Coordinates of C-alpha atoms in Angstrom, one line a residue:
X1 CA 130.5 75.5 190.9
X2 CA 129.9 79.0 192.5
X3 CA 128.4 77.1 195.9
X4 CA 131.4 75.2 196.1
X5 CA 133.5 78.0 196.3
X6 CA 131.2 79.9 198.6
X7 CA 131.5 77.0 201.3
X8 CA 135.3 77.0 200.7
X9 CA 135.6 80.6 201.0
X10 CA 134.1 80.6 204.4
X11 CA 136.4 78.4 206.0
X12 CA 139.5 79.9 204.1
X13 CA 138.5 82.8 205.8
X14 CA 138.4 81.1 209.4
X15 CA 142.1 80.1 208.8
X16 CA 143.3 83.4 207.5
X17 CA 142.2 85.5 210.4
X18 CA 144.6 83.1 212.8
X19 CA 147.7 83.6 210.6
X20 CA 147.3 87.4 210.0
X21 CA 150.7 89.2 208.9
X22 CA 151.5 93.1 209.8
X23 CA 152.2 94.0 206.1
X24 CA 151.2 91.3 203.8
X25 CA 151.2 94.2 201.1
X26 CA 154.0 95.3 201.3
X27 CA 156.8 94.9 198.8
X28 CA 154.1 92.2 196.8
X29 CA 152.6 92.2 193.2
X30 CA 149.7 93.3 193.3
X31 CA 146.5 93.5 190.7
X32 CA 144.2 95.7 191.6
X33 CA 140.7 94.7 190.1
X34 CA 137.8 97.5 189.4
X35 CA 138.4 100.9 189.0
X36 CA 136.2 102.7 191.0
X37 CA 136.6 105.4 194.0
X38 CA 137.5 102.2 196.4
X39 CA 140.0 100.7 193.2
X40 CA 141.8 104.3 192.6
X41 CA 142.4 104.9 196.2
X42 CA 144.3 101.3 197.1
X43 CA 145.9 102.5 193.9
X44 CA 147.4 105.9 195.4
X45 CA 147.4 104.2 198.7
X46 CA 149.8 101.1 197.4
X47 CA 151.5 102.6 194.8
X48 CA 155.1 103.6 196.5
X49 CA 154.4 100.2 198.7
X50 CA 154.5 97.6 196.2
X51 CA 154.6 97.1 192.8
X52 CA 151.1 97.5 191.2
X53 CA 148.8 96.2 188.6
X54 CA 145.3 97.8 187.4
X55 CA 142.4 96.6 185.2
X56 CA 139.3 97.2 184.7
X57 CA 136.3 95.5 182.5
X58 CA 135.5 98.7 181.1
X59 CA 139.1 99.0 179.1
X60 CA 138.1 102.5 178.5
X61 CA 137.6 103.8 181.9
X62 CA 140.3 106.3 182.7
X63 CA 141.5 107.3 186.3
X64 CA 143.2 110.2 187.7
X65 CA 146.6 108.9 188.4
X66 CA 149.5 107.8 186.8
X67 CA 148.6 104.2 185.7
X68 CA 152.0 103.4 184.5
X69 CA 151.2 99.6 184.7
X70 CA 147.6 99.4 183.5
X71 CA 146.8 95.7 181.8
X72 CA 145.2 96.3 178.5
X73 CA 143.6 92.9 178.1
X74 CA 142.7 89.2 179.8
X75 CA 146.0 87.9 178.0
X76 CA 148.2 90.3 180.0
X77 CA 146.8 89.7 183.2
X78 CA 146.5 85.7 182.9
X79 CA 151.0 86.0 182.1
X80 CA 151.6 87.5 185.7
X81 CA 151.9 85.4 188.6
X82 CA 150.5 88.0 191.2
X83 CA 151.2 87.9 195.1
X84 CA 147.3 89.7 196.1
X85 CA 144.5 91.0 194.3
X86 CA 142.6 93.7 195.3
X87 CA 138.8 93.4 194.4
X88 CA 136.5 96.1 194.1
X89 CA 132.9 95.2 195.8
X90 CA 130.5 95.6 192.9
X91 CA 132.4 92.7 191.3
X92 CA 131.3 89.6 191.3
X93 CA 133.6 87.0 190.8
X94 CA 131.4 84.4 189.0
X95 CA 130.0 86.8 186.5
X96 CA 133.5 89.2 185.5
X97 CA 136.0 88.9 182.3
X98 CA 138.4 87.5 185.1
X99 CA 136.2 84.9 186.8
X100 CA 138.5 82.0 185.3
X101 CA 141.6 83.7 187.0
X102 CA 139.9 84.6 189.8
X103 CA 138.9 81.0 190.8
X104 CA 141.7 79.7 190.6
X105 CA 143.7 82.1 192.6
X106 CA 140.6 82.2 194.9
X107 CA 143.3 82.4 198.1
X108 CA 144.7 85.7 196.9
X109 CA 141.9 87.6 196.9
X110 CA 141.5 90.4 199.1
X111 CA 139.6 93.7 199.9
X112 CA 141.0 97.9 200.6
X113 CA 139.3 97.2 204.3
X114 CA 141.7 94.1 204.2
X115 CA 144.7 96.4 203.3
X116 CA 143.5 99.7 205.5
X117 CA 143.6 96.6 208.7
X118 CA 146.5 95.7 207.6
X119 CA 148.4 98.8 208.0
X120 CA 146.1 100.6 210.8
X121 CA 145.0 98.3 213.6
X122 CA 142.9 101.4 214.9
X123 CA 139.4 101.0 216.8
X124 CA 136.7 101.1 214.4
X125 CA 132.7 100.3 214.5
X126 CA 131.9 98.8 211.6
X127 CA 128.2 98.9 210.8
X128 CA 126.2 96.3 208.5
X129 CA 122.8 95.0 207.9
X130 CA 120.1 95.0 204.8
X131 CA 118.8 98.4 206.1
X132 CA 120.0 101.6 207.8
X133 CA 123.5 101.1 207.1
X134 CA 124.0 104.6 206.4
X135 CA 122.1 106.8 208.4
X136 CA 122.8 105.1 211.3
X137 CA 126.7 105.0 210.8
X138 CA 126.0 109.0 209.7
X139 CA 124.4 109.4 213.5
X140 CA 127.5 107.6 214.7
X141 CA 129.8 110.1 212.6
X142 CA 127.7 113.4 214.2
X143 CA 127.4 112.0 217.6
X144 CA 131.0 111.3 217.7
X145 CA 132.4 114.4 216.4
X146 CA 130.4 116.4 218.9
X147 CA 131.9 114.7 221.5
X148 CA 135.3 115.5 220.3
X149 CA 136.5 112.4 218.5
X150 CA 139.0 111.7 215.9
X151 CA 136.9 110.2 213.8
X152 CA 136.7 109.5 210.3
X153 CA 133.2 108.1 207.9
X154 CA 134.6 105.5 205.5
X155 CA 133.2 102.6 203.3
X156 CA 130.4 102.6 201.7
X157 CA 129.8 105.8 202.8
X158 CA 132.0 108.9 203.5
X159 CA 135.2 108.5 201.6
X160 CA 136.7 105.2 201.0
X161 CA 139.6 103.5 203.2
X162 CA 142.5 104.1 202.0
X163 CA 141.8 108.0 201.0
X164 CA 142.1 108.8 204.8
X165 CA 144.9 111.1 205.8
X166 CA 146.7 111.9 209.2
X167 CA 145.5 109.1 211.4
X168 CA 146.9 108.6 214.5
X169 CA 146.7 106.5 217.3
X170 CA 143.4 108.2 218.7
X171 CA 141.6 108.3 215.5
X172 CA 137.9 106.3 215.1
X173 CA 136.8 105.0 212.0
X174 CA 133.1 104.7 211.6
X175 CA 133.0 102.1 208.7
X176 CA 129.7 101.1 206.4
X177 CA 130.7 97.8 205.3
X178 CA 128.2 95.8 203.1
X179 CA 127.9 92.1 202.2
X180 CA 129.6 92.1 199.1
X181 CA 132.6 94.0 201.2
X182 CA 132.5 91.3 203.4
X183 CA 132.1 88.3 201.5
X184 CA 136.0 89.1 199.7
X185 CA 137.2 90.1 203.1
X186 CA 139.9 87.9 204.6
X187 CA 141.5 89.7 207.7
X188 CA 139.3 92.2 208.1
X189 CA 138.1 92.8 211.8
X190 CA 136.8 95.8 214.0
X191 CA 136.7 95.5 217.9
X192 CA 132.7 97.2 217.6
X193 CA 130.6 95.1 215.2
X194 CA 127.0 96.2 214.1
X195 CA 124.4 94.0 212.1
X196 CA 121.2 96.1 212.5
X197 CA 118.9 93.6 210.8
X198 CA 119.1 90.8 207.9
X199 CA 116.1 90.1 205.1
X200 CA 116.7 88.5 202.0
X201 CA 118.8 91.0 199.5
X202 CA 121.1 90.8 197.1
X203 CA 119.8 87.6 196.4
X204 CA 121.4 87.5 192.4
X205 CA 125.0 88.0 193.7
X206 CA 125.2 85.8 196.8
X207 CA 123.2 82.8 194.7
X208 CA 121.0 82.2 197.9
X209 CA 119.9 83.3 201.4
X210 CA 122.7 81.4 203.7
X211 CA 125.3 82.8 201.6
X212 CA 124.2 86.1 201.7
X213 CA 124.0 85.8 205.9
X214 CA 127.0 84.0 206.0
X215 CA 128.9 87.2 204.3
X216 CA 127.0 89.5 206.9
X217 CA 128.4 87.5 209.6
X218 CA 131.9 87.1 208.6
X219 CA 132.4 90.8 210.7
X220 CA 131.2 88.9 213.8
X221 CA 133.1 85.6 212.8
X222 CA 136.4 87.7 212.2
X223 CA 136.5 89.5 215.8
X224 CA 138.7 88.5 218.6
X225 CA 137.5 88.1 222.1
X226 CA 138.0 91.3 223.8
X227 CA 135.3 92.8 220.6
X228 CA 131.6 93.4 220.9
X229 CA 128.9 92.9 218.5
X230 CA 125.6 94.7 218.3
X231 CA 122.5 92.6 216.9
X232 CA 118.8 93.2 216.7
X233 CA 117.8 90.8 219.2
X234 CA 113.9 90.7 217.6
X235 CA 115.5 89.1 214.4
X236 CA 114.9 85.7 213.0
X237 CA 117.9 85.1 210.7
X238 CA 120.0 86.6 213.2
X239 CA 119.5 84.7 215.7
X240 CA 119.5 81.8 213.5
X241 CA 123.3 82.3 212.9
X242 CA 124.1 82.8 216.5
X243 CA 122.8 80.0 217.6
X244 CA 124.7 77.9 215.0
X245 CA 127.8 79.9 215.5
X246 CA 130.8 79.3 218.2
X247 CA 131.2 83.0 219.0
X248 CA 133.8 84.1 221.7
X249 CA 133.0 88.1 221.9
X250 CA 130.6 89.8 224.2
X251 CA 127.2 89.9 221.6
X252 CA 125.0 92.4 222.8
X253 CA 121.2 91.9 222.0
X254 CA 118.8 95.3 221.2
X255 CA 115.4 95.0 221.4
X256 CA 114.4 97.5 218.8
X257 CA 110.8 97.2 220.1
X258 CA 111.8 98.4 223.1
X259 CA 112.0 102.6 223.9
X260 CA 115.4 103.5 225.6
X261 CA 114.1 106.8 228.2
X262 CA 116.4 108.8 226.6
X263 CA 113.6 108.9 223.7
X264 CA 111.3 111.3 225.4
X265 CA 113.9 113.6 225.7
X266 CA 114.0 114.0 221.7
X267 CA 111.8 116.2 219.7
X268 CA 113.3 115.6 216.2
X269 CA 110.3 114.4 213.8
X270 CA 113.0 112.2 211.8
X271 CA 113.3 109.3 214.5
X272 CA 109.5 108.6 214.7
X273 CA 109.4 106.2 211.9
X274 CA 109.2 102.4 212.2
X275 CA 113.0 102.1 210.8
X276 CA 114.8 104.9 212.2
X277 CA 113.5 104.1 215.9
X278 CA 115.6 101.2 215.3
X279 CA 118.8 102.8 214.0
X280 CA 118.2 105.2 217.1
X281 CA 118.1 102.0 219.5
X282 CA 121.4 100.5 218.4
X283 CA 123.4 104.4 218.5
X284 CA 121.6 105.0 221.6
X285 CA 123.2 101.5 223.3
X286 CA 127.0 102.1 221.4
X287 CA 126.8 105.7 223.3
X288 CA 126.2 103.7 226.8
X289 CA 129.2 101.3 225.7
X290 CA 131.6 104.5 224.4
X291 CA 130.3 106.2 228.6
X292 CA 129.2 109.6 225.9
X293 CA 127.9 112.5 227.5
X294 CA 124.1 112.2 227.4
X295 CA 123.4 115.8 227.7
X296 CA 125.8 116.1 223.7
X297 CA 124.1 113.1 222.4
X298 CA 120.6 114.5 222.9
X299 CA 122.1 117.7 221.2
X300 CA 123.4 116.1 218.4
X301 CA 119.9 113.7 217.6
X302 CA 117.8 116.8 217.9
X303 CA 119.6 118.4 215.1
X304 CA 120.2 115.6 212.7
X305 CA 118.9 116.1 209.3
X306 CA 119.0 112.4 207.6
X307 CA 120.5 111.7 204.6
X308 CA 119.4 112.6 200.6
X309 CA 117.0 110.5 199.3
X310 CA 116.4 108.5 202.7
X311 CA 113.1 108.6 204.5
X312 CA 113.2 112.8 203.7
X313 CA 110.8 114.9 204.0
X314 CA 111.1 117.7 200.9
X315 CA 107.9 119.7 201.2
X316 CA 106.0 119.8 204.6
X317 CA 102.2 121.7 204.7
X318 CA 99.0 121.3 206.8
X319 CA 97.8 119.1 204.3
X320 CA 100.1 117.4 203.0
X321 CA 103.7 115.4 203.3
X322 CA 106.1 114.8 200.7
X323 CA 108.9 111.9 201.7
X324 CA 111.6 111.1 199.5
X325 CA 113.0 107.4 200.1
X326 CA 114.7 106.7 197.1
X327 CA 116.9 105.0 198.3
X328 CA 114.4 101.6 199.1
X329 CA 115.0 99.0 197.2
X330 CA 113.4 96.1 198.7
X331 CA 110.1 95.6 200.0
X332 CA 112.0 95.0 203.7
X333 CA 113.3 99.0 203.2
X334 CA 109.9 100.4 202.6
X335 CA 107.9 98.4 205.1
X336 CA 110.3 100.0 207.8
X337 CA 108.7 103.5 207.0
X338 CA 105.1 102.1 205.9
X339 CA 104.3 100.9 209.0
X340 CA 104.2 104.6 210.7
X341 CA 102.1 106.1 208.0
X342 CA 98.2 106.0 207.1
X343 CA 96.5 107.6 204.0
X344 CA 99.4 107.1 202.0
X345 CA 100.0 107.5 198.2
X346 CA 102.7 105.5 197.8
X347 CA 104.9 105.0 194.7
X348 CA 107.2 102.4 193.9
X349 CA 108.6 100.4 191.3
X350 CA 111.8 99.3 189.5
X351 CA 113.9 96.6 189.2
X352 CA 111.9 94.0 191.4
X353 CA 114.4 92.1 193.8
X354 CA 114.8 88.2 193.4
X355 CA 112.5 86.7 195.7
X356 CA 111.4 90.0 197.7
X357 CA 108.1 89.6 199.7
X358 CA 105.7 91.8 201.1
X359 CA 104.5 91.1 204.1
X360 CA 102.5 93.8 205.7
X361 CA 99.3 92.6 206.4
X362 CA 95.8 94.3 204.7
X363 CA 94.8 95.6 207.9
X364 CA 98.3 97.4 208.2
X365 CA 97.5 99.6 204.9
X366 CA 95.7 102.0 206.6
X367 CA 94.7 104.0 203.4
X368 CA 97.2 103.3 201.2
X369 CA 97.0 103.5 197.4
X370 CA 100.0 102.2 195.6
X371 CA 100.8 103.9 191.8
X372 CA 103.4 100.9 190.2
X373 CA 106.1 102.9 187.4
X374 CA 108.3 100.6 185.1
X375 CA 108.5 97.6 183.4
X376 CA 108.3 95.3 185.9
X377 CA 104.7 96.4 187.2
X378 CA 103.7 92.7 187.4
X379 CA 105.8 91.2 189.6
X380 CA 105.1 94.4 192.1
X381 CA 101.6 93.5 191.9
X382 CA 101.8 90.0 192.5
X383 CA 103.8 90.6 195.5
X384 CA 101.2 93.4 197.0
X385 CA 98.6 90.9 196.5
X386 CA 95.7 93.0 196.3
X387 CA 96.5 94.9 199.9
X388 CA 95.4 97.8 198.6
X389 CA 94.4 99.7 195.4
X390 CA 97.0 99.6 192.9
X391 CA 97.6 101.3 189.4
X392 CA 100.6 100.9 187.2
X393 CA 101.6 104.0 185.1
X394 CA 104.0 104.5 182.3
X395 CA 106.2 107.0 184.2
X396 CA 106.5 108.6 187.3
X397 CA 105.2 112.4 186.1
X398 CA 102.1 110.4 185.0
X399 CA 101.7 109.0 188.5
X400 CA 102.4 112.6 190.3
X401 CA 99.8 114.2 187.8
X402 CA 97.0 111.3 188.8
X403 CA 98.2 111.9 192.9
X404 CA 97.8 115.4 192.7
X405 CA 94.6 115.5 190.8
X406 CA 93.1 112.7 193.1
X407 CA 94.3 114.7 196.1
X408 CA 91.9 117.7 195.0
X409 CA 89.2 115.4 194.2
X410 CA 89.2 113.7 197.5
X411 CA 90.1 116.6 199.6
X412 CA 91.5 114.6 202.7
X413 CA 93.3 115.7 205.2
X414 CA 97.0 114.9 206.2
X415 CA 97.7 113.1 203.1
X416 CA 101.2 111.3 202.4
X417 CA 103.1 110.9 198.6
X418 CA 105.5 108.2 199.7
X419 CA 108.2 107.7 197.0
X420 CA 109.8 104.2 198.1
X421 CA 110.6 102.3 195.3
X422 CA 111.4 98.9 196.9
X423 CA 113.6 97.9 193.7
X424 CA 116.3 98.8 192.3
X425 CA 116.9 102.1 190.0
X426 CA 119.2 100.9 187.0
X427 CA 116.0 99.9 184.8
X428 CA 116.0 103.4 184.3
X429 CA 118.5 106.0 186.1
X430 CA 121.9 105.5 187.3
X431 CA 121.5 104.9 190.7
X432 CA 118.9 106.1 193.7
X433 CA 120.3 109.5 194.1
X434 CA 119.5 110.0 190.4
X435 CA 116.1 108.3 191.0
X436 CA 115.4 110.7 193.8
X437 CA 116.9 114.3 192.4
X438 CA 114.3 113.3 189.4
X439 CA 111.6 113.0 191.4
X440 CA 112.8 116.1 193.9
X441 CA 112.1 117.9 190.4
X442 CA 108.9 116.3 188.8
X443 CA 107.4 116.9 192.8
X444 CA 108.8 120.6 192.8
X445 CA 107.1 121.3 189.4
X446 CA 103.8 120.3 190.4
X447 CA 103.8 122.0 193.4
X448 CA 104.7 125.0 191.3
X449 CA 101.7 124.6 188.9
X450 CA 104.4 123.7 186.2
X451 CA 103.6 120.7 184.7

């Protein structure tokens, strides 16, 4: 039933974005659904603006605010005939205690980016894609600030939507939207639109490839005509959906393979990899569109740091590199920064994405040695298909130990301990930036002589 509703969702969303309404919201009853950071702030946000209901699967969970109209169970919920509901993004309507409810009131569904564009009609870039999301909306952030800009970080990254405060006319968001933002969206736009790349992700939520694309491209599908998009133009399933789509914006093409001149002018160590030449195409070509001072840009991309956990570099010697990326998780992610490197020890493993290939070629491993951690070695090592030397370990202090033993052994130069996991972290941490902080440790311990 779920690919019925996925096709009907796509052109309910068409209709929707040619009847908006200022304030929809206002005045309304509405549930909000999910009780995270996005959840609590429509909460604050609507509170005083309509009257509001909150649940959460996790019964328990408590927020700080005055939840004066929290629903205890499904029985509660299922008596009130609500106006809107407000859907956190890590929920997945076919898999939820409310799925039943939320079928069936399929039309009511709605987003906090629905409700922040509902009450601000500001400029905003909104940035998608499978990879780079954040960094390159981070870049964005910097180079805009530095060129004096009101502007605000929100989304997925930076604080969410509705948390913002004294917005004016001038202000800019920068937003990091991802597909599962998307997908519930239903007037939603931003006049800049950014899809950096697509490669099959998120594959168990959005049931197959199409309706994972199709969610991407609901930003481009929801702009008006006076908007621009940004695409990689080098892209397969991007230029797929173009080509299918009626779109009436100006689409702007990059060729990420191509160096803008304003790349020699760099010196920052961060934007030589595979993946972050990319991101560096696309803010370099929104900087032409925005008419920003070239002389502040170069400025600000000489000085950026990267994020936590993302392509970093967290020990640096003659001998030897150190780059925490654990924030991969898919084989798409880690190929981006593989494809700059040689005698690489590269660790990786975790939850192993649905249907994830890899598809660097032998001759591209230049000197690579992958060390497998987790339970799911075996499906990482079908997909590396004997590209280069593999072992799977128990954990991932066994694998540093064996890395920096076979370091001294071999006694190469310029070696590389890559940790890009290419799958997901919740077989055995929280999230990446636990994934990462644990290996910042085991790494720091090592290098200590602590073992």
């Amino acid at each position: 039933h779920f690919n019925h509703f996925s096709n009907d969702r796509f052109s309910h969303f068409k209709i929707k974005i040619m009847t908006r309404n200022k304030n929809i919201f206002f005045k309304k009853k509405i549930l909000i659904y999910g009780l995270g950071t996005s959840g609590v702030s429509s909460y604050k946000f609507l509170n005083k603006k309509a009257e509001v209901y909150l649940y959460d699967d996790n019964l328990k969970k408590k927020i700080n605010c005055r939840a004066g109209q929290r629903l205890k169970n499904l029985e509660e919920v299922s008596k009130i005939n609500f106006d809107k509901i407000i859907i956190s993004p890590g929920i997945d309507i076919s898999n939820c205690k409310l799925s039943k409810i939320l079928m069936i009131n399929y039309s009511k569904i709605y987003t906090d980016l629905d409700v922040f564009y509902s009450f601000y009609k500001n400029k905003s870039i909104t940035i998608t894609g499978t990879n780079g999301k954040s960094t390159t909306a981070q870049i964005l952030y910097e180079v805009l600030l530095d060129q004096k800009y009101d502007v605000r970080l929100i989304g997925n990254i930076g604080n969410p939507a509705l948390s913002e405060k004294k917005i004016t006319k001038k202000t800019l968001f920068v937003i990091e939207a991802s597909s599962y933002q998307l997908d519930y969206s239903k007037l939603f736009t931003s006049k800049y639109a950014v899809i950096l790349n697509i490669s099959p992700d998120h594959l168990e939520r959005h049931k197959n490839l199409n309706n994972y694309v199709n969610a991407k491209f609901k930003l481009l599908v929801s702009q008006s005509r006076n908007s621009i998009a940004f695409v990689k133009k080098n892209d397969s399933l991007i230029n797929k959906a173009i080509n299918k789509g009626n779109f009436n914006q100006k689409i702007i093409k990059i060729d990420t393979l191509k160096n803008d001149k304003m790349v020699n002018q760099l010196k920052n160590k961060y934007f030589l990899s595979f993946g972050n030449k990319e991101n560096l195409s696309f803010i370099l070509k929104i900087s032409k569109i925005l008419k920003l001072n070239n002389k502040d840009l170069i400025k600000t991309l000489n000085k950026f740091k990267g994020l936590k956990y993302r392509q970093q570099i967290i020990y640096e010697s003659k001998n030897l590199t150190v780059i925490n990326d654990s924030k991969s998780t898919s084989f798409a992610s880690s190929e981006n920064l593989l494809k700059s490197l040689n005698n690489v020890y590269w660790i990786l493993g975790g939850l192993h994405k649905k249907k994830d290939q890899f598809i660097l070629s032998k001759k591209q491993c230049k000197n690579f040695k992958a060390f497998i951690f987790g339970s799911n070695h075996k499906e990482f090592k079908k997909s590396l298909n004997n590209k280069m030397p593999i072992k799977n370990l128990k954990n991932l202090k066994d694998i540093i130990s064996e890395i920096f033993l076979d370091i001294k052994k071999q006694k190469l130069k310029r070696n590389k301990i890559l940790f890009s996991p290419a799958g997901a972290s919740f077989d055995s941490f929280k999230n990446f930036e636990d994934r990462g902080l644990y290996f910042n440790q085991l790494v720091k311990k090592f290098l200590n002589g602590k073992k």
